[in-house]
């Protein structure tokens, strides 16, 4: 269903897809300047917003709208067949200023991705694909489908490959670490989808009760631990590159390996503080074994409050039991289970001291069991505190994932940096594997 542009924008704003109601920069370019409510499209952007409305309608129907739109990843796509005048005007930021246009027929005819019989033998992809990670392989696929025509960008890649060729041991060590990386790109999206940011409480999956909930939960926690371990390996790769000094020989390697705070600065975020927090947030081994996360003190305020409430109840129960021991002049214990808990078991010899406030619940040889108004009240409060803790634990994995997703841009940037590094090393490995000499072509601008 194609809504009007106003209805599409109104629907998007009413559902609060974006954090703090802040409109993503990629979407702002299509909105009328001066409209603080962000409900009016520019005259030349009506069709684009209508198309966005149709996508939103379909995603809503599939219960995927919040999961995808809340990420705020809007990118303006400039078609490659625009007029020459528009190309010149937008040369600094248009896709046409950097990449060659290759259609599907051309890609097949020159055997870039597949050969004439639909296989991969002898294709450019099969020759160059020496990547160690799945996300690196996907980036290589994109690079081959969109060859560079920007001379500056081509030289940057050539410079990076030349620098890597001078460090064969470094490449070997990095590839060894990279081979242990899971598919961080896909797993990041899954973690986001399982967080409260990517899945509202009203979503059917949030209300569903799974028969194998413990098994599913274990799988998700194991995957989360795998992601954290993967990003720790990313930190190790960054350290290897930084210690080698190879980033100083190439601007592209510098961007992939240097933190923004370093001199010279790069684009790879320093994840050490984030990783340390999640490493100490809970016992990973126990969580993977039991299928639920028990946070350490200070990590989750709701869980801390629930634990404090149970500890307070424990003190009240011990205090009341002590009072009863003094009242009866002998040892009194709590007995019972579930909703019959906290019955006072009193020796029969001292039971004569039980007054009207003591309600007989049962007896066994030599003992009688009583309830009082106080024990009933304590039981109600105990059950309420236990239920609060249970509810907190039920949503704790989602909150931990949400805490992780708060730094989604940092995690994503790190994956992008490693994927670029993986492809560059793949190119360098291909060069090293050639028995004959490999040339480095020089490109010049047409006069």
Short mmCIF file of C-alpha atoms in Angstrom, two decimals:
data_model
loop_
_atom_site.label_atom_id
_atom_site.label_comp_id
_atom_site.label_asym_id
_atom_site.label_seq_id
_atom_site.Cartn_x
_atom_site.Cartn_y
_atom_site.Cartn_z
CA UNK A 1 0.00 0.00 0.00
CA UNK A 2 1.43 3.37 -1.03
CA UNK A 3 0.54 6.03 1.50
CA UNK A 4 0.72 9.75 0.80
CA UNK A 5 4.00 11.33 1.86
CA UNK A 6 2.33 13.08 4.82
CA UNK A 7 0.70 9.86 6.04
CA UNK A 8 3.97 7.96 5.64
CA UNK A 9 5.93 10.50 7.71
CA UNK A 10 3.15 10.76 10.31
CA UNK A 11 3.13 6.98 10.73
CA UNK A 12 6.91 6.87 11.11
CA UNK A 13 6.96 9.67 13.70
CA UNK A 14 4.00 8.31 15.70
CA UNK A 15 5.62 4.90 16.15
CA UNK A 16 8.81 6.40 17.61
CA UNK A 17 11.17 4.22 15.61
CA UNK A 18 14.15 6.45 16.26
CA UNK A 19 15.92 6.90 19.59
CA UNK A 20 15.05 10.19 21.33
CA UNK A 21 12.76 10.99 18.36
CA UNK A 22 15.80 12.18 16.41
CA UNK A 23 15.33 11.91 12.65
CA UNK A 24 18.28 10.17 10.92
CA UNK A 25 20.43 12.40 8.72
CA UNK A 26 19.79 10.22 5.68
CA UNK A 27 16.05 10.86 6.01
CA UNK A 28 16.33 14.58 6.79
CA UNK A 29 17.58 15.29 3.27
CA UNK A 30 14.10 14.46 1.95
CA UNK A 31 12.19 16.65 4.42
CA UNK A 32 11.16 20.28 4.03
CA UNK A 33 13.53 22.62 5.83
CA UNK A 34 11.93 24.54 8.67
CA UNK A 35 9.38 21.81 9.43
CA UNK A 36 10.28 21.00 13.03
CA UNK A 37 7.67 18.22 13.15
CA UNK A 38 9.34 16.45 10.19
CA UNK A 39 5.97 15.72 8.57
CA UNK A 40 6.41 17.41 5.18
CA UNK A 41 8.47 16.10 2.28
CA UNK A 42 10.29 18.29 -0.21
CA UNK A 43 8.53 18.80 -3.53
CA UNK A 44 11.11 16.70 -5.37
CA UNK A 45 11.05 13.98 -2.70
CA UNK A 46 7.34 13.10 -2.69
CA UNK A 47 7.80 9.82 -4.55
CA UNK A 48 10.76 8.80 -2.40
CA UNK A 49 8.77 9.28 0.82
CA UNK A 50 5.77 7.46 -0.69
CA UNK A 51 8.07 4.55 -1.48
CA UNK A 52 9.37 4.62 2.09
CA UNK A 53 5.75 4.53 3.25
CA UNK A 54 5.09 1.42 1.15
CA UNK A 55 8.17 -0.27 2.61
CA UNK A 56 7.07 0.70 6.14
CA UNK A 57 3.58 -0.70 5.52
CA UNK A 58 4.98 -4.02 4.32
CA UNK A 59 7.50 -4.28 7.16
CA UNK A 60 4.70 -3.54 9.65
CA UNK A 61 2.62 -6.31 8.12
CA UNK A 62 5.59 -8.68 8.57
CA UNK A 63 6.19 -7.47 12.16
CA UNK A 64 9.70 -6.33 11.15
CA UNK A 65 9.21 -2.56 11.02
CA UNK A 66 10.65 -1.67 14.42
CA UNK A 67 13.48 -4.18 14.10
CA UNK A 68 14.77 -2.56 10.88
CA UNK A 69 13.70 1.09 10.97
CA UNK A 70 14.84 1.68 14.56
CA UNK A 71 18.43 1.16 13.40
CA UNK A 72 18.16 4.48 11.55
CA UNK A 73 20.41 3.29 8.72
CA UNK A 74 19.15 5.49 5.88
CA UNK A 75 21.50 6.07 2.94
CA UNK A 76 20.80 8.23 -0.09
CA UNK A 77 21.30 6.28 -3.30
CA UNK A 78 22.17 8.25 -6.42
CA UNK A 79 21.26 6.25 -9.56
CA UNK A 80 24.19 5.58 -11.84
CA UNK A 81 22.41 6.70 -15.01
CA UNK A 82 21.78 10.33 -14.02
CA UNK A 83 22.58 13.12 -16.43
CA UNK A 84 26.17 14.29 -16.80
CA UNK A 85 25.23 17.62 -15.29
CA UNK A 86 24.06 16.00 -12.05
CA UNK A 87 27.18 13.86 -11.96
CA UNK A 88 29.36 16.94 -12.09
CA UNK A 89 27.33 18.71 -9.41
CA UNK A 90 27.47 15.76 -7.00
CA UNK A 91 30.90 14.41 -7.89
CA UNK A 92 32.16 14.73 -4.33
CA UNK A 93 29.54 12.47 -2.78
CA UNK A 94 27.84 10.53 -5.57
CA UNK A 95 28.33 6.84 -6.11
CA UNK A 96 29.01 7.63 -9.79
CA UNK A 97 32.14 9.53 -8.83
CA UNK A 98 33.84 6.42 -7.42
CA UNK A 99 32.53 3.26 -9.06
CA UNK A 100 32.26 1.79 -12.54
CA UNK A 101 28.83 0.66 -13.72
CA UNK A 102 28.68 -3.06 -14.57
CA UNK A 103 25.35 -4.71 -15.35
CA UNK A 104 24.58 -8.40 -14.83
CA UNK A 105 25.24 -9.31 -18.46
CA UNK A 106 28.67 -7.69 -18.40
CA UNK A 107 29.59 -9.37 -15.12
CA UNK A 108 28.68 -12.75 -16.62
CA UNK A 109 30.38 -12.16 -19.98
CA UNK A 110 33.73 -11.31 -18.42
CA UNK A 111 33.43 -14.08 -15.78
CA UNK A 112 33.62 -11.84 -12.72
CA UNK A 113 31.27 -13.81 -10.46
CA UNK A 114 30.29 -16.85 -12.51
CA UNK A 115 31.30 -18.42 -15.80
CA UNK A 116 29.21 -19.03 -18.90
CA UNK A 117 27.81 -22.30 -17.55
CA UNK A 118 26.79 -20.87 -14.19
CA UNK A 119 29.76 -22.14 -12.18
CA UNK A 120 32.59 -20.30 -10.44
CA UNK A 121 35.60 -22.11 -11.90
CA UNK A 122 37.95 -19.67 -13.59
CA UNK A 123 36.09 -16.56 -12.42
CA UNK A 124 37.75 -13.50 -10.96
CA UNK A 125 35.96 -14.12 -7.67
CA UNK A 126 37.34 -17.66 -7.37
CA UNK A 127 40.88 -16.40 -7.98
CA UNK A 128 40.80 -13.48 -5.55
CA UNK A 129 38.66 -14.93 -2.77
CA UNK A 130 41.24 -15.83 -0.15
CA UNK A 131 39.30 -14.09 2.62
CA UNK A 132 39.18 -15.61 6.10
CA UNK A 133 35.83 -14.15 7.25
CA UNK A 134 32.32 -14.36 5.89
CA UNK A 135 31.84 -10.60 6.07
CA UNK A 136 35.13 -10.15 4.21
CA UNK A 137 33.88 -12.43 1.44
CA UNK A 138 30.71 -10.36 1.13
CA UNK A 139 32.71 -7.14 0.87
CA UNK A 140 34.95 -8.66 -1.82
CA UNK A 141 31.80 -9.57 -3.77
CA UNK A 142 30.68 -5.93 -3.56
CA UNK A 143 34.09 -4.62 -4.63
CA UNK A 144 34.13 -6.87 -7.69
CA UNK A 145 30.62 -5.80 -8.70
CA UNK A 146 31.53 -2.13 -8.24
CA UNK A 147 35.10 -1.58 -9.50
CA UNK A 148 36.72 1.71 -8.54
CA UNK A 149 37.23 4.49 -11.06
CA UNK A 150 38.47 7.01 -8.50
CA UNK A 151 42.23 7.20 -9.04
CA UNK A 152 42.80 8.35 -5.46
CA UNK A 153 40.91 5.34 -4.07
CA UNK A 154 42.70 2.93 -6.43
CA UNK A 155 46.09 4.24 -5.34
CA UNK A 156 45.07 3.91 -1.68
CA UNK A 157 44.34 0.20 -2.19
CA UNK A 158 47.56 -0.34 -4.15
CA UNK A 159 49.52 1.37 -1.38
CA UNK A 160 47.89 -0.82 1.27
CA UNK A 161 48.60 -4.03 -0.65
CA UNK A 162 52.23 -3.02 -1.21
CA UNK A 163 52.65 -2.34 2.51
CA UNK A 164 51.17 -5.72 3.40
CA UNK A 165 53.42 -7.54 0.93
CA UNK A 166 56.40 -6.24 2.87
CA UNK A 167 55.05 -7.93 6.04
CA UNK A 168 54.47 -11.63 5.18
CA UNK A 169 54.77 -12.80 8.80
CA UNK A 170 52.32 -10.15 9.94
CA UNK A 171 49.81 -11.24 7.29
CA UNK A 172 50.19 -14.85 8.35
CA UNK A 173 49.59 -13.98 11.99
CA UNK A 174 46.57 -11.79 11.21
CA UNK A 175 45.02 -14.43 8.96
CA UNK A 176 45.45 -16.97 11.74
CA UNK A 177 43.47 -14.74 14.11
CA UNK A 178 40.87 -13.82 11.47
CA UNK A 179 40.12 -17.46 10.75
CA UNK A 180 38.73 -17.74 14.30
CA UNK A 181 36.25 -14.89 13.83
CA UNK A 182 32.53 -15.77 13.63
CA UNK A 183 30.22 -13.97 11.21
CA UNK A 184 30.13 -10.81 13.33
CA UNK A 185 28.17 -8.83 10.75
CA UNK A 186 25.19 -11.21 10.80
CA UNK A 187 25.39 -11.86 14.53
CA UNK A 188 25.33 -8.13 15.29
CA UNK A 189 22.00 -7.84 13.49
CA UNK A 190 20.60 -10.86 15.35
CA UNK A 191 21.60 -9.46 18.74
CA UNK A 192 20.01 -6.12 17.87
CA UNK A 193 16.81 -7.89 16.79
CA UNK A 194 16.66 -9.72 20.15
CA UNK A 195 17.17 -6.55 22.20
CA UNK A 196 14.42 -4.24 23.47
CA UNK A 197 15.59 -1.73 20.87
CA UNK A 198 14.85 -4.11 18.02
CA UNK A 199 11.80 -5.86 19.47
CA UNK A 200 8.97 -4.10 21.29
CA UNK A 201 7.16 -5.67 24.23
CA UNK A 202 4.03 -5.77 22.04
CA UNK A 203 5.73 -7.95 19.42
CA UNK A 204 4.30 -11.51 19.27
CA UNK A 205 7.73 -13.03 19.90
CA UNK A 206 7.96 -11.09 23.17
CA UNK A 207 4.73 -12.67 24.40
CA UNK A 208 5.39 -16.15 23.07
CA UNK A 209 6.09 -19.00 25.49
CA UNK A 210 8.47 -21.49 23.90
CA UNK A 211 8.46 -25.15 24.90
CA UNK A 212 12.26 -25.28 24.51
CA UNK A 213 12.87 -21.80 25.94
CA UNK A 214 15.92 -22.90 27.92
CA UNK A 215 17.51 -24.44 24.81
CA UNK A 216 16.84 -21.32 22.73
CA UNK A 217 18.15 -19.08 25.48
CA UNK A 218 21.35 -21.12 25.79
CA UNK A 219 21.92 -20.83 22.06
CA UNK A 220 21.47 -17.05 22.12
CA UNK A 221 23.80 -16.62 25.10
CA UNK A 222 26.46 -18.83 23.48
CA UNK A 223 26.21 -16.72 20.34
CA UNK A 224 26.52 -13.53 22.38
CA UNK A 225 29.64 -14.85 24.10
CA UNK A 226 30.99 -15.80 20.68
CA UNK A 227 30.47 -12.22 19.48
CA UNK A 228 32.27 -10.79 22.51
CA UNK A 229 35.18 -13.19 21.98
CA UNK A 230 35.21 -12.21 18.31
CA UNK A 231 35.52 -8.53 19.10
CA UNK A 232 38.32 -9.32 21.53
CA UNK A 233 40.11 -10.92 18.57
CA UNK A 234 39.44 -7.72 16.61
CA UNK A 235 41.28 -5.84 19.36
CA UNK A 236 44.15 -8.32 19.06
CA UNK A 237 44.33 -7.73 15.30
CA UNK A 238 44.41 -3.98 15.87
CA UNK A 239 47.28 -4.41 18.35
CA UNK A 240 49.26 -6.48 15.83
CA UNK A 241 48.87 -3.81 13.16
CA UNK A 242 49.61 -0.94 15.52
CA UNK A 243 52.76 -2.58 16.88
CA UNK A 244 54.02 -3.35 13.36
CA UNK A 245 53.72 0.27 12.23
CA UNK A 246 52.25 -0.82 8.89
CA UNK A 247 49.49 1.76 9.28
CA UNK A 248 52.02 4.53 8.79
CA UNK A 249 52.76 3.24 5.27
CA UNK A 250 49.16 3.34 4.06
CA UNK A 251 46.24 5.66 4.77
CA UNK A 252 43.79 2.78 4.23
CA UNK A 253 45.58 0.51 6.72
CA UNK A 254 45.79 3.44 9.11
CA UNK A 255 42.01 3.87 8.99
CA UNK A 256 41.49 0.14 9.55
CA UNK A 257 43.90 -0.26 12.47
CA UNK A 258 44.31 3.05 14.33
CA UNK A 259 41.93 4.29 17.00
CA UNK A 260 40.50 7.83 16.60
CA UNK A 261 42.54 8.95 19.63
CA UNK A 262 45.85 7.85 18.12
CA UNK A 263 48.32 9.91 16.14
CA UNK A 264 47.73 9.62 13.26
CA UNK A 265 44.04 8.89 13.92
CA UNK A 266 42.06 6.08 12.32
CA UNK A 267 38.45 4.92 12.17
CA UNK A 268 38.65 1.70 14.19
CA UNK A 269 36.87 2.28 17.53
CA UNK A 270 38.63 1.25 20.74
CA UNK A 271 36.34 -1.45 22.13
CA UNK A 272 38.39 -2.36 25.19
CA UNK A 273 36.18 -0.58 27.75
CA UNK A 274 32.97 -1.99 26.25
CA UNK A 275 34.37 -5.51 26.16
CA UNK A 276 35.63 -5.27 29.73
CA UNK A 277 32.16 -4.27 30.93
CA UNK A 278 30.45 -7.26 29.30
CA UNK A 279 33.23 -9.62 30.35
CA UNK A 280 32.62 -8.71 34.00
CA UNK A 281 28.85 -8.22 33.73
CA UNK A 282 28.02 -11.89 34.38
CA UNK A 283 29.49 -15.37 34.63
CA UNK A 284 29.62 -16.44 30.98
CA UNK A 285 30.30 -20.11 31.70
CA UNK A 286 27.37 -20.40 34.09
CA UNK A 287 25.06 -18.47 31.73
CA UNK A 288 25.88 -20.78 28.81
CA UNK A 289 25.29 -23.81 31.03
CA UNK A 290 22.05 -22.69 32.72
CA UNK A 291 20.52 -20.74 29.83
CA UNK A 292 19.98 -17.48 31.72
CA UNK A 293 22.13 -14.53 32.73
CA UNK A 294 22.73 -13.68 36.39
CA UNK A 295 24.27 -10.20 36.42
CA UNK A 296 26.91 -9.18 38.89
CA UNK A 297 26.12 -6.34 41.35
CA UNK A 298 25.88 -2.92 39.74
CA UNK A 299 25.18 -4.17 36.21
CA UNK A 300 21.37 -4.13 36.22
CA UNK A 301 19.54 -1.84 38.70
CA UNK A 302 16.26 -3.80 38.45
CA UNK A 303 17.99 -7.05 39.35
CA UNK A 304 19.87 -5.37 42.20
CA UNK A 305 16.55 -4.06 43.58
CA UNK A 306 14.99 -7.53 43.35
CA UNK A 307 17.94 -9.11 45.18
CA UNK A 308 17.82 -6.38 47.84
CA UNK A 309 14.12 -7.06 48.36
CA UNK A 310 14.78 -10.79 48.87
CA UNK A 311 17.66 -10.07 51.25
CA UNK A 312 15.40 -7.77 53.24
CA UNK A 313 12.75 -10.49 53.41
CA UNK A 314 15.36 -12.96 54.65
CA UNK A 315 16.25 -10.58 57.50
CA UNK A 316 12.58 -10.12 58.44
CA UNK A 317 11.98 -13.88 58.44
CA UNK A 318 15.01 -14.55 60.64
CA UNK A 319 13.99 -11.76 63.01
CA UNK A 320 10.45 -13.09 63.36
CA UNK A 321 11.71 -16.66 63.86
CA UNK A 322 13.99 -15.45 66.64
CA UNK A 323 11.03 -13.76 68.32
CA UNK A 324 9.04 -16.99 68.15
CA UNK A 325 11.90 -18.98 69.66
CA UNK A 326 11.91 -16.57 72.60
CA UNK A 327 8.12 -16.72 72.87
CA UNK A 328 7.97 -20.51 73.04
CA UNK A 329 11.23 -20.86 74.95
CA UNK A 330 12.56 -23.53 72.58
CA UNK A 331 13.78 -24.08 69.04
CA UNK A 332 11.18 -23.19 66.40
CA UNK A 333 11.70 -23.80 62.69
CA UNK A 334 10.01 -22.90 59.42
CA UNK A 335 8.54 -25.81 57.44
CA UNK A 336 6.46 -26.15 54.29
CA UNK A 337 6.92 -25.62 50.58
CA UNK A 338 5.64 -23.25 47.91
CA UNK A 339 2.48 -21.50 49.17
CA UNK A 340 2.55 -23.49 52.41
CA UNK A 341 5.92 -22.12 53.47
CA UNK A 342 6.85 -20.49 56.78
CA UNK A 343 4.68 -22.68 59.00
CA UNK A 344 6.01 -22.51 62.55
CA UNK A 345 6.93 -26.01 63.75
CA UNK A 346 6.80 -26.04 67.53
CA UNK A 347 7.60 -28.94 69.90
CA UNK A 348 4.37 -30.35 71.33
CA UNK A 349 5.64 -29.70 74.86
CA UNK A 350 5.71 -25.93 74.16
CA UNK A 351 2.58 -25.78 71.99
CA UNK A 352 0.43 -24.78 74.99
CA UNK A 353 1.92 -21.28 74.65
CA UNK A 354 0.26 -20.85 71.26
CA UNK A 355 -2.59 -18.37 71.65
CA UNK A 356 -5.57 -17.40 69.52
CA UNK A 357 -3.32 -15.80 66.91
CA UNK A 358 -1.82 -19.20 66.07
CA UNK A 359 -3.73 -21.19 63.46
CA UNK A 360 -3.03 -24.93 63.55
CA UNK A 361 -2.05 -26.22 60.10
CA UNK A 362 -0.95 -29.76 60.90
CA UNK A 363 1.16 -31.90 63.13
CA UNK A 364 3.54 -34.81 63.26
CA UNK A 365 4.77 -36.91 66.13
CA UNK A 366 6.08 -34.57 68.80
CA UNK A 367 5.47 -31.34 66.84
CA UNK A 368 2.65 -28.99 65.82
CA UNK A 369 2.64 -26.52 62.96
CA UNK A 370 1.08 -23.07 63.07
CA UNK A 371 0.44 -20.09 60.86
CA UNK A 372 0.03 -16.57 62.13
CA UNK A 373 -1.13 -13.34 60.51
CA UNK A 374 2.52 -12.30 60.44
CA UNK A 375 3.74 -15.45 58.66
CA UNK A 376 0.96 -15.09 56.06
CA UNK A 377 2.00 -11.49 55.44
CA UNK A 378 5.67 -12.48 55.19
CA UNK A 379 4.78 -15.26 52.74
CA UNK A 380 2.87 -12.84 50.49
CA UNK A 381 5.78 -10.43 50.47
CA UNK A 382 8.26 -13.26 49.84
CA UNK A 383 6.25 -14.52 46.86
CA UNK A 384 5.99 -10.98 45.48
CA UNK A 385 9.77 -10.48 45.81
CA UNK A 386 10.45 -13.82 44.13
CA UNK A 387 8.06 -12.99 41.31
CA UNK A 388 9.76 -9.64 40.82
CA UNK A 389 13.14 -11.37 40.55
CA UNK A 390 11.70 -13.94 38.13
CA UNK A 391 10.26 -11.22 35.89
CA UNK A 392 13.53 -9.30 35.97
CA UNK A 393 15.51 -12.40 35.00
CA UNK A 394 13.04 -13.20 32.22
CA UNK A 395 13.81 -9.92 30.46
CA UNK A 396 17.43 -9.66 31.53
CA UNK A 397 18.96 -11.18 28.39
CA UNK A 398 17.05 -8.67 26.30
CA UNK A 399 18.28 -5.79 28.47
CA UNK A 400 21.89 -6.98 28.29
CA UNK A 401 21.55 -7.20 24.50
CA UNK A 402 20.08 -3.68 24.52
CA UNK A 403 23.04 -2.43 26.52
CA UNK A 404 25.28 -4.02 23.90
CA UNK A 405 23.28 -2.48 21.04
CA UNK A 406 23.71 1.02 22.46
CA UNK A 407 27.16 0.90 20.85
CA UNK A 408 25.88 -0.60 17.61
CA UNK A 409 27.69 1.98 15.45
CA UNK A 410 31.01 1.20 17.16
CA UNK A 411 30.61 -2.56 16.75
CA UNK A 412 29.53 -2.12 13.13
CA UNK A 413 32.43 0.20 12.31
CA UNK A 414 34.88 -2.33 13.75
CA UNK A 415 33.40 -5.09 11.55
CA UNK A 416 33.66 -2.85 8.48
CA UNK A 417 37.30 -2.08 9.24
CA UNK A 418 38.21 -5.76 9.63
CA UNK A 419 36.31 -6.69 6.47
CA UNK A 420 38.32 -4.13 4.48
CA UNK A 421 41.53 -5.47 6.01
CA UNK A 422 40.50 -9.04 5.17
CA UNK A 423 39.95 -8.18 1.49
CA UNK A 424 43.22 -6.25 1.26
CA UNK A 425 45.13 -9.18 2.75
CA UNK A 426 43.32 -11.49 0.32
CA UNK A 427 44.60 -9.37 -2.58
CA UNK A 428 48.11 -9.37 -1.12
CA UNK A 429 48.01 -13.15 -0.68
CA UNK A 430 46.97 -13.55 -4.31
CA UNK A 431 49.92 -11.39 -5.40
CA UNK A 432 52.32 -13.51 -3.31
CA UNK A 433 50.97 -16.72 -4.82
CA UNK A 434 51.83 -15.68 -8.39
CA UNK A 435 54.95 -17.34 -9.81
CA UNK A 436 55.50 -14.62 -12.40
CA UNK A 437 56.05 -10.94 -11.68
CA UNK A 438 52.98 -8.86 -10.85
CA UNK A 439 52.76 -5.29 -12.09
CA UNK A 440 51.25 -2.28 -10.34
CA UNK A 441 49.39 -0.28 -12.99
CA UNK A 442 49.53 3.50 -12.92
CA UNK A 443 46.36 5.49 -13.62
CA UNK A 444 46.25 9.06 -14.88
CA UNK A 445 43.37 11.44 -15.37
CA UNK A 446 42.30 12.06 -18.98
CA UNK A 447 43.38 15.40 -20.33
#
